[in-house]
CSV table of C-alpha atoms and ligand atoms in Angstrom, one decimal:
chain,number,residue,atom,x,y,z
A,1,MET,CA,75.8,-184.9,-64.0
A,2,LYS,CA,79.0,-184.2,-65.7
A,3,ILE,CA,78.8,-181.6,-68.5
A,4,GLU,CA,80.9,-183.4,-71.1
A,5,LYS,CA,80.2,-181.4,-74.2
A,6,ILE,CA,78.6,-178.2,-75.3
A,7,GLU,CA,77.9,-177.1,-78.8
A,8,LEU,CA,76.5,-173.7,-79.9
A,9,PHE,CA,74.8,-173.1,-83.2
A,10,GLU,CA,73.7,-169.7,-84.6
A,11,ILE,CA,70.7,-170.0,-86.9
A,12,GLN,CA,68.2,-167.8,-88.6
A,13,LEU,CA,64.5,-168.6,-89.0
A,14,PRO,CA,62.3,-166.4,-91.2
A,15,LEU,CA,59.2,-165.0,-89.4
A,16,VAL,CA,55.8,-165.7,-91.0
A,17,HIS,CA,54.8,-162.0,-90.3
A,18,PRO,CA,57.1,-159.0,-89.8
A,19,PHE,CA,57.0,-157.9,-86.1
A,20,ARG,CA,57.0,-154.2,-85.5
A,21,THR,CA,57.5,-152.7,-82.0
A,22,SER,CA,58.4,-149.2,-80.8
A,23,PHE,CA,62.0,-150.1,-81.5
A,24,GLY,CA,61.8,-151.4,-85.0
A,25,THR,CA,60.7,-154.2,-87.4
A,26,GLN,CA,61.9,-157.7,-87.2
A,27,VAL,CA,61.5,-160.1,-90.2
A,28,LYS,CA,63.6,-163.0,-89.0
A,29,ARG,CA,64.7,-164.5,-85.8
A,30,ASP,CA,68.4,-164.9,-85.3
A,31,VAL,CA,69.0,-167.3,-82.5
A,32,ILE,CA,71.7,-169.2,-80.6
A,33,VAL,CA,70.8,-172.8,-79.9
A,34,VAL,CA,72.7,-174.8,-77.2
A,35,LYS,CA,73.3,-178.5,-77.3
A,36,LEU,CA,74.5,-179.9,-74.0
A,37,GLN,CA,75.7,-183.5,-73.5
A,38,GLY,CA,76.5,-185.5,-70.4
A,39,ASP,CA,75.8,-188.9,-68.7
A,40,GLY,CA,74.4,-190.3,-72.0
A,41,LEU,CA,71.8,-187.6,-72.5
A,42,ILE,CA,71.7,-184.8,-75.0
A,43,VAL,CA,69.5,-181.7,-74.2
A,44,TRP,CA,68.9,-178.4,-75.9
A,45,GLY,CA,68.6,-174.8,-74.8
A,46,GLU,CA,67.8,-171.5,-76.5
A,47,CYS,CA,69.4,-168.1,-76.0
A,48,VAL,CA,66.7,-165.4,-76.4
A,49,ALA,CA,69.0,-162.5,-77.2
A,50,SER,CA,68.1,-160.7,-80.4
A,51,ALA,CA,70.2,-159.6,-83.3
A,52,GLY,CA,70.4,-155.9,-82.1
A,53,PRO,CA,70.6,-154.2,-78.6
A,54,TRP,CA,67.0,-152.8,-78.9
A,55,TYR,CA,65.0,-154.8,-76.4
A,56,SER,CA,68.0,-155.5,-74.1
A,57,SER,CA,71.7,-154.6,-74.3
A,58,GLU,CA,72.5,-158.3,-75.0
A,59,THR,CA,72.7,-159.4,-78.6
A,60,ILE,CA,73.5,-162.6,-80.4
A,61,GLY,CA,77.0,-161.3,-80.8
A,62,THR,CA,77.5,-160.5,-77.1
A,63,ALA,CA,76.0,-163.8,-76.0
A,64,TRP,CA,78.2,-165.7,-78.4
A,65,HIS,CA,81.3,-163.8,-77.2
A,66,VAL,CA,80.5,-164.2,-73.5
A,67,MET,CA,79.5,-167.9,-73.8
A,68,THR,CA,82.5,-169.0,-75.8
A,69,GLU,CA,85.1,-166.9,-74.0
A,70,PHE,CA,83.8,-166.9,-70.4
A,71,LEU,CA,80.8,-169.1,-69.6
A,72,LEU,CA,81.6,-172.3,-71.3
A,73,PRO,CA,85.1,-172.5,-69.6
A,74,LEU,CA,83.4,-172.1,-66.2
A,75,VAL,CA,80.9,-174.9,-66.7
A,76,ILE,CA,82.5,-177.5,-69.1
A,77,GLY,CA,83.7,-180.6,-67.3
A,78,GLN,CA,81.9,-179.6,-64.1
A,79,ASP,CA,79.9,-182.1,-62.1
A,80,ILE,CA,76.4,-180.6,-61.4
A,81,SER,CA,74.4,-182.0,-58.6
A,82,ALA,CA,71.3,-179.6,-59.1
A,83,PRO,CA,70.4,-177.0,-61.7
A,84,ALA,CA,71.0,-174.2,-59.1
A,85,ASP,CA,74.7,-175.1,-59.3
A,86,MET,CA,74.8,-173.4,-62.7
A,87,PRO,CA,74.2,-169.8,-61.6
A,88,LYS,CA,76.8,-170.3,-58.8
A,89,LEU,CA,79.4,-171.5,-61.4
A,90,MET,CA,78.6,-168.6,-63.7
A,91,LYS,CA,78.5,-166.0,-60.9
A,92,PRO,CA,82.0,-164.5,-61.7
A,93,VAL,CA,80.4,-163.2,-65.0
A,94,ARG,CA,78.4,-160.1,-64.3
A,95,GLY,CA,75.2,-159.5,-66.3
A,96,HIS,CA,74.7,-161.4,-69.6
A,97,VAL,CA,71.6,-163.0,-68.2
A,98,MET,CA,70.3,-164.3,-71.5
A,99,ALA,CA,73.6,-166.1,-72.3
A,100,LYS,CA,73.6,-167.6,-68.8
A,101,ALA,CA,69.9,-168.6,-69.0
A,102,ALA,CA,70.5,-170.6,-72.2
A,103,LEU,CA,73.1,-172.8,-70.4
A,104,GLU,CA,71.3,-173.1,-67.1
A,105,ASN,CA,68.0,-173.9,-68.7
A,106,ALA,CA,69.5,-176.7,-70.8
A,107,VAL,CA,70.8,-178.2,-67.5
A,108,TRP,CA,67.2,-178.0,-66.0
A,109,THR,CA,66.0,-180.0,-69.0
A,110,TRP,CA,68.8,-182.5,-68.4
A,111,PHE,CA,67.7,-183.1,-64.8
A,112,ALA,CA,64.1,-183.4,-65.9
A,113,GLU,CA,65.1,-186.0,-68.5
A,114,ALA,CA,67.3,-187.8,-66.1
A,115,GLU,CA,64.4,-188.1,-63.6
A,116,ASN,CA,62.1,-189.0,-66.5
A,117,LYS,CA,59.8,-186.0,-65.6
A,118,PRO,CA,58.4,-183.2,-67.7
A,119,LEU,CA,60.3,-180.0,-67.0
A,120,SER,CA,57.0,-178.5,-65.6
A,121,VAL,CA,57.0,-181.0,-62.8
A,122,LEU,CA,60.6,-180.4,-61.9
A,123,LEU,CA,59.9,-176.6,-61.8
A,124,GLY,CA,56.9,-177.2,-59.5
A,125,GLY,CA,54.1,-176.6,-62.0
A,126,VAL,CA,50.5,-177.3,-61.3
A,127,ARG,CA,48.8,-177.1,-64.7
A,128,GLU,CA,48.2,-179.4,-67.7
A,129,ARG,CA,47.2,-176.5,-69.9
A,130,VAL,CA,48.3,-172.9,-69.8
A,131,GLU,CA,46.3,-169.9,-70.9
A,132,VAL,CA,47.9,-167.9,-73.7
A,133,GLY,CA,47.4,-164.8,-75.8
A,134,VAL,CA,48.9,-163.2,-78.8
A,135,SER,CA,51.2,-160.1,-79.2
A,136,ILE,CA,50.4,-158.0,-82.2
A,137,GLY,CA,53.0,-155.6,-83.6
A,138,ILE,CA,52.2,-152.0,-84.7
A,139,GLN,CA,50.3,-152.1,-88.0
A,140,PRO,CA,50.5,-149.8,-91.0
A,141,SER,CA,46.9,-148.7,-90.4
A,142,ILE,CA,44.1,-149.2,-87.9
A,143,GLU,CA,42.2,-151.2,-90.6
A,144,GLN,CA,45.1,-153.7,-90.8
A,145,LEU,CA,45.1,-153.9,-87.0
A,146,VAL,CA,41.4,-154.7,-86.9
A,147,ASP,CA,42.0,-157.4,-89.6
A,148,ARG,CA,44.9,-158.9,-87.6
A,149,VAL,CA,42.9,-158.9,-84.4
A,150,SER,CA,39.9,-160.4,-86.1
A,151,GLY,CA,42.0,-163.2,-87.4
A,152,PHE,CA,43.4,-164.1,-84.0
A,153,VAL,CA,40.1,-163.8,-82.3
A,154,GLU,CA,38.6,-166.2,-84.9
A,155,ALA,CA,41.5,-168.5,-84.3
A,156,GLY,CA,40.5,-168.7,-80.6
A,157,TYR,CA,42.8,-166.2,-78.8
A,158,ARG,CA,41.0,-164.4,-76.0
A,159,ARG,CA,43.8,-162.2,-74.9
A,160,ILE,CA,45.2,-159.7,-77.3
A,161,LYS,CA,48.3,-157.6,-76.7
A,162,MET,CA,48.8,-154.6,-78.9
A,163,LYS,CA,52.2,-152.9,-79.2
A,164,ILE,CA,51.7,-149.2,-78.6
A,165,GLU,CA,53.8,-146.0,-78.9
A,166,PRO,CA,53.1,-142.3,-79.1
A,167,GLY,CA,50.7,-141.7,-82.0
A,168,TRP,CA,49.5,-145.4,-81.9
A,169,LEU,CA,47.6,-145.4,-78.6
A,170,ILE,CA,44.1,-144.1,-78.0
A,171,GLU,CA,42.6,-144.5,-81.5
A,172,PRO,CA,43.7,-148.1,-82.1
A,173,ILE,CA,42.7,-149.0,-78.5
A,174,GLU,CA,39.3,-147.4,-78.8
A,175,ARG,CA,38.7,-149.3,-82.2
A,176,ILE,CA,39.7,-152.7,-80.9
A,177,ARG,CA,38.0,-152.2,-77.5
A,178,THR,CA,34.7,-151.3,-79.3
A,179,LYS,CA,34.8,-154.0,-81.9
A,180,PHE,CA,36.0,-156.8,-79.6
A,181,PRO,CA,34.4,-156.0,-76.2
A,182,GLU,CA,34.8,-159.6,-74.9
A,183,VAL,CA,38.6,-159.8,-75.5
A,184,ARG,CA,41.0,-159.2,-72.7
A,185,LEU,CA,43.1,-156.3,-74.1
A,186,MET,CA,46.4,-154.9,-73.1
A,187,GLY,CA,49.1,-152.6,-74.5
A,188,ASP,CA,52.9,-153.0,-74.5
A,189,ALA,CA,54.9,-149.8,-75.1
A,190,ASN,CA,58.4,-151.3,-74.9
A,191,SER,CA,59.5,-148.1,-73.1
A,192,ALA,CA,58.1,-145.6,-75.7
A,193,PHE,CA,56.7,-143.1,-73.2
A,194,THR,CA,58.1,-140.8,-70.5
A,195,LEU,CA,56.7,-139.3,-67.3
A,196,ASP,CA,55.8,-136.3,-69.5
A,197,ASP,CA,53.1,-138.5,-71.0
A,198,VAL,CA,51.1,-139.1,-67.7
A,199,ALA,CA,48.1,-137.2,-69.0
A,200,LEU,CA,48.1,-139.1,-72.2
A,201,LEU,CA,48.4,-142.5,-70.5
A,202,LYS,CA,45.6,-141.5,-68.1
A,203,GLU,CA,43.4,-141.3,-71.2
A,204,VAL,CA,43.8,-145.1,-71.5
A,205,ASP,CA,42.0,-145.7,-68.1
A,206,PRO,CA,38.4,-145.6,-69.4
A,207,TYR,CA,39.1,-148.6,-71.8
A,208,GLY,CA,39.7,-151.0,-68.9
A,209,LEU,CA,42.8,-152.6,-70.2
A,210,LEU,CA,44.2,-155.7,-68.5
A,211,MET,CA,47.5,-153.8,-68.1
A,212,LEU,CA,49.9,-151.3,-69.6
A,213,GLU,CA,53.3,-153.1,-70.1
A,214,GLN,CA,56.6,-151.3,-69.8
A,215,PRO,CA,55.4,-147.8,-70.6
A,216,LEU,CA,58.6,-146.1,-69.3
A,217,SER,CA,62.3,-146.6,-69.6
A,218,TYR,CA,63.8,-150.1,-69.9
A,219,ASP,CA,66.0,-149.6,-66.7
A,220,ASP,CA,63.5,-147.6,-64.7
A,221,ILE,CA,61.6,-148.6,-61.6
A,222,ALA,CA,61.0,-145.3,-59.7
A,223,ASP,CA,59.2,-143.5,-62.5
A,224,HIS,CA,56.9,-146.4,-63.0
A,225,ALA,CA,55.9,-146.1,-59.3
A,226,ARG,CA,55.1,-142.4,-60.0
A,227,LEU,CA,53.1,-143.3,-63.0
A,228,GLN,CA,51.2,-146.2,-61.3
A,229,ALA,CA,50.2,-143.8,-58.5
A,230,GLN,CA,48.5,-141.6,-61.1
A,231,ILE,CA,46.7,-144.1,-63.4
A,232,ASP,CA,44.1,-146.8,-62.8
A,233,THR,CA,45.4,-149.2,-65.4
A,234,PRO,CA,47.7,-151.8,-63.8
A,235,VAL,CA,51.3,-151.2,-64.8
A,236,CYS,CA,53.2,-154.4,-65.8
A,237,LEU,CA,57.0,-154.4,-65.9
A,238,ASP,CA,58.9,-156.3,-68.6
A,239,GLU,CA,62.3,-154.8,-69.5
A,240,SER,CA,62.9,-153.4,-66.1
A,241,ILE,CA,63.1,-156.7,-64.3
A,242,HIS,CA,66.5,-158.4,-64.7
A,243,GLY,CA,66.5,-160.5,-61.6
A,244,PRO,CA,65.1,-160.9,-58.0
A,245,ALA,CA,66.6,-157.5,-56.8
A,246,ASP,CA,64.6,-155.6,-59.5
A,247,ALA,CA,61.4,-157.5,-58.5
A,248,GLN,CA,62.0,-156.6,-54.9
A,249,ALA,CA,62.5,-152.9,-55.8
A,250,MET,CA,59.3,-153.0,-57.9
A,251,ILE,CA,57.4,-154.5,-54.9
A,252,ASP,CA,58.9,-152.1,-52.3
A,253,LEU,CA,58.3,-149.0,-54.5
A,254,LYS,CA,54.8,-150.1,-55.8
A,255,ALA,CA,56.1,-149.6,-59.3
A,256,GLY,CA,53.4,-151.8,-60.9
A,257,ARG,CA,51.0,-154.6,-60.1
A,258,ILE,CA,52.0,-157.3,-62.6
A,259,ILE,CA,55.3,-158.9,-63.8
A,260,ASN,CA,55.9,-160.2,-67.3
A,261,LEU,CA,58.4,-162.9,-66.5
A,262,LYS,CA,60.8,-163.9,-69.2
A,263,VAL,CA,63.2,-166.6,-68.1
A,264,GLY,CA,66.0,-165.4,-70.4
A,265,ARG,CA,65.7,-161.8,-69.1
A,266,VAL,CA,66.2,-162.9,-65.5
A,267,GLY,CA,69.1,-165.3,-66.0
A,268,GLY,CA,67.4,-168.7,-66.0
A,269,PHE,CA,64.8,-170.8,-64.2
A,270,THR,CA,66.5,-170.5,-60.8
A,271,ASN,CA,65.9,-166.8,-60.7
A,272,ALA,CA,62.5,-167.2,-62.4
A,273,LEU,CA,61.4,-169.4,-59.5
A,274,LYS,CA,62.7,-166.9,-56.9
A,275,ILE,CA,60.8,-164.1,-58.6
A,276,HIS,CA,57.7,-166.2,-58.9
A,277,ASP,CA,57.7,-166.9,-55.1
A,278,MET,CA,58.5,-163.2,-54.2
A,279,ALA,CA,55.7,-162.0,-56.4
A,280,GLN,CA,53.2,-164.5,-55.1
A,281,ALA,CA,53.9,-163.5,-51.5
A,282,ALA,CA,53.6,-159.8,-52.4
A,283,GLY,CA,50.3,-160.2,-54.3
A,284,ILE,CA,51.9,-159.3,-57.6
A,285,GLN,CA,50.3,-161.2,-60.6
A,286,MET,CA,52.5,-162.6,-63.3
A,287,TRP,CA,52.4,-164.1,-66.7
A,288,CYS,CA,55.0,-165.7,-69.0
A,289,GLY,CA,56.4,-163.3,-71.7
A,290,GLY,CA,57.8,-164.3,-75.1
A,291,MET,CA,60.7,-163.5,-77.3
A,292,LEU,CA,59.6,-165.0,-80.6
A,293,GLU,CA,61.2,-168.2,-79.4
A,294,THR,CA,61.7,-171.3,-81.5
A,295,GLY,CA,60.1,-174.5,-80.3
A,296,ILE,CA,62.9,-175.0,-77.8
A,297,GLY,CA,62.3,-171.8,-75.8
A,298,ARG,CA,58.6,-172.0,-76.4
A,299,ALA,CA,58.4,-175.4,-74.8
A,300,GLY,CA,60.4,-174.0,-71.8
A,301,ASN,CA,57.9,-171.1,-71.5
A,302,VAL,CA,54.9,-173.5,-71.6
A,303,HIS,CA,56.5,-175.5,-68.7
A,304,LEU,CA,57.3,-172.4,-66.7
A,305,ALA,CA,53.7,-171.0,-67.1
A,306,THR,CA,52.4,-174.0,-65.2
A,307,LEU,CA,53.5,-172.5,-61.9
A,308,PRO,CA,50.7,-171.3,-59.6
A,309,ASN,CA,51.3,-167.6,-59.7
A,310,PHE,CA,51.1,-167.4,-63.6
A,311,VAL,CA,47.5,-166.3,-63.3
A,312,LEU,CA,47.4,-164.3,-66.5
A,313,PRO,CA,47.6,-165.5,-70.1
A,314,GLY,CA,51.2,-165.7,-71.5
A,315,ASP,CA,52.7,-164.4,-74.8
A,316,ILE,CA,53.0,-168.0,-75.9
A,317,SER,CA,51.3,-168.3,-79.2
A,318,ALA,CA,51.0,-171.2,-81.7
A,319,THR,CA,54.1,-172.1,-83.7
A,320,GLU,CA,52.4,-171.3,-87.0
A,321,ARG,CA,52.1,-167.6,-86.0
A,322,TYR,CA,55.9,-167.3,-86.0
A,323,TYR,CA,57.5,-170.0,-88.1
A,324,ALA,CA,56.5,-172.0,-91.2
A,325,ARG,CA,59.0,-174.7,-90.1
A,326,ASP,CA,60.3,-174.8,-86.6
A,327,ILE,CA,63.4,-176.6,-85.2
A,328,ALA,CA,61.3,-178.5,-82.6
A,329,ASN,CA,58.2,-180.7,-83.2
A,330,PRO,CA,55.4,-181.2,-83.0
A,331,PRO,CA,54.4,-177.5,-83.4
A,332,PHE,CA,52.5,-175.9,-80.5
A,333,VAL,CA,48.9,-175.4,-81.3
A,334,LEU,CA,46.1,-173.4,-79.7
A,335,ASN,CA,43.2,-175.1,-77.9
A,336,ARG,CA,40.4,-173.0,-79.4
A,337,GLU,CA,37.9,-173.8,-76.7
A,338,ASP,CA,39.7,-172.2,-73.9
A,339,SER,CA,42.6,-170.2,-75.4
A,340,THR,CA,45.2,-172.5,-73.9
A,341,MET,CA,48.2,-174.6,-74.9
A,342,THR,CA,48.6,-178.2,-73.7
A,343,VAL,CA,51.8,-178.8,-71.7
A,344,PRO,CA,54.0,-181.5,-73.2
A,345,THR,CA,54.0,-184.6,-71.0
A,346,GLY,CA,57.1,-186.3,-72.1
A,347,PRO,CA,60.4,-186.1,-70.2
A,348,GLY,CA,62.3,-182.7,-70.2
A,349,LEU,CA,60.9,-180.2,-72.8
A,350,GLY,CA,58.8,-183.0,-74.3
A,351,VAL,CA,59.5,-181.9,-77.9
A,352,GLU,CA,61.5,-183.6,-80.6
A,353,ILE,CA,64.5,-181.5,-81.8
A,354,ASP,CA,65.1,-181.3,-85.6
A,355,THR,CA,68.8,-181.7,-85.4
A,356,GLU,CA,69.1,-182.0,-89.2
A,357,LEU,CA,67.4,-178.6,-89.7
A,358,ILE,CA,69.6,-177.0,-87.1
A,359,ASP,CA,72.7,-178.4,-88.8
A,360,HIS,CA,71.4,-177.2,-92.2
A,361,LEU,CA,70.6,-173.7,-90.9
A,362,ALA,CA,73.7,-173.1,-88.8
A,363,SER,CA,75.8,-170.1,-89.9
A,364,ARG,CA,78.2,-170.4,-87.0
A,365,ARG,CA,79.2,-173.2,-84.6
A,366,HIS,CA,81.3,-173.7,-81.6
A,367,LYS,CA,82.2,-176.8,-79.6
A,368,VAL,CA,83.9,-177.5,-76.3
A,369,GLU,CA,84.5,-180.8,-74.5
A,370,GLY,CA,85.7,-181.4,-71.0
B,401,OSB,O1,58.2,-156.8,-75.2
B,401,OSB,O2,57.2,-158.6,-74.9
B,401,OSB,C1,58.0,-157.9,-75.6
B,401,OSB,C2,59.0,-160.0,-78.6
B,401,OSB,C3,60.4,-159.7,-78.7
B,401,OSB,C4,60.9,-158.8,-77.8
B,401,OSB,C5,60.1,-158.2,-76.8
B,401,OSB,C6,58.7,-158.5,-76.7
B,401,OSB,C7,58.2,-159.4,-77.7
B,401,OSB,C8,56.8,-159.7,-77.8
B,401,OSB,C9,56.4,-160.9,-78.5
B,401,OSB,O3,55.9,-159.0,-77.4
B,401,OSB,C10,56.0,-162.1,-77.6
B,401,OSB,C11,55.9,-163.3,-78.4
B,401,OSB,O4,54.9,-163.5,-79.1
B,401,OSB,O5,56.9,-164.1,-78.4
B,402,MG,MG1,57.1,-156.5,-73.4
């Protein structure tokens, strides 16, 4: 495939509910959408970088800069024989994994469409439905948290992730655990704790949580190993895993038992597959994380979660929980009976892109041809 044309669009979509984590409150999703053209096909990708450098050091601004100035010149006009050529072409650029993933993933979709296969099949997936859960932000009160969880449990979600931080830990966990004993419950700290909090985090053990996600620093692996050695709750790493080398360090140091795999955070599907296989061989469970994606990224996540070692429910919730109107259709819906999402069966992502809406929402555009 020759990459003939790439267009970037920056758009903003309002969130249905504000999303509060230990690093702040988000009311809208700023997102860069990639349109890639070649050999008579047009495919789309999404960059999962956020507006600010809170979850990761990458932002919409850095991704735009690195893509327009450095990555697009490396890939435009290139003849690609397999998706794994993309990371090789982009190797001169260090870091900027989310910017790279947006481009590489569009190329994966291109190959899937060219072979008339769903992306899941090209990736090596084995499922027609993927188990999903919901990630609930920190609420103004425990009562509001109970209300939110009730709503999602009634909607059919059987795995609930609560965002946690110092001061929003034992009480809310205890309330939810007691009121919804059948729910698979977990906490995500987004790095809000330190090793000084071991005693506090040990207090979580009796509640039998599915896991404690990223309790310590975003770039740490060694302290997570020290923590895991002292608590029973399985530690899951999110922010700390930027690629296969981090996954190897986690395995070697026993820094946790579970990986939250986000394809954007590890630089694209090629690295995601490598980490998948490494984790599987090491007995590390995994699940597919989310970044409040639009329907483009969400579709990619659903396809990725069909791989065999995605044995835990992903942060892939129904579209209506994020956006009143999405840029891809049809919206993803929850299968109530088994808390799953059905994997699209059409070629590529298997969703219809609303190009008019993207055009209408675009606040910034860039185009290269080669
Ligand atoms: O830490 O998993 C996270 C959203 C944005 C950034 C980081 C995280 C999240 C979520 C939401 O938890 C997952 C989703 O529903 O997309
Ligand atoms: Mg997380």
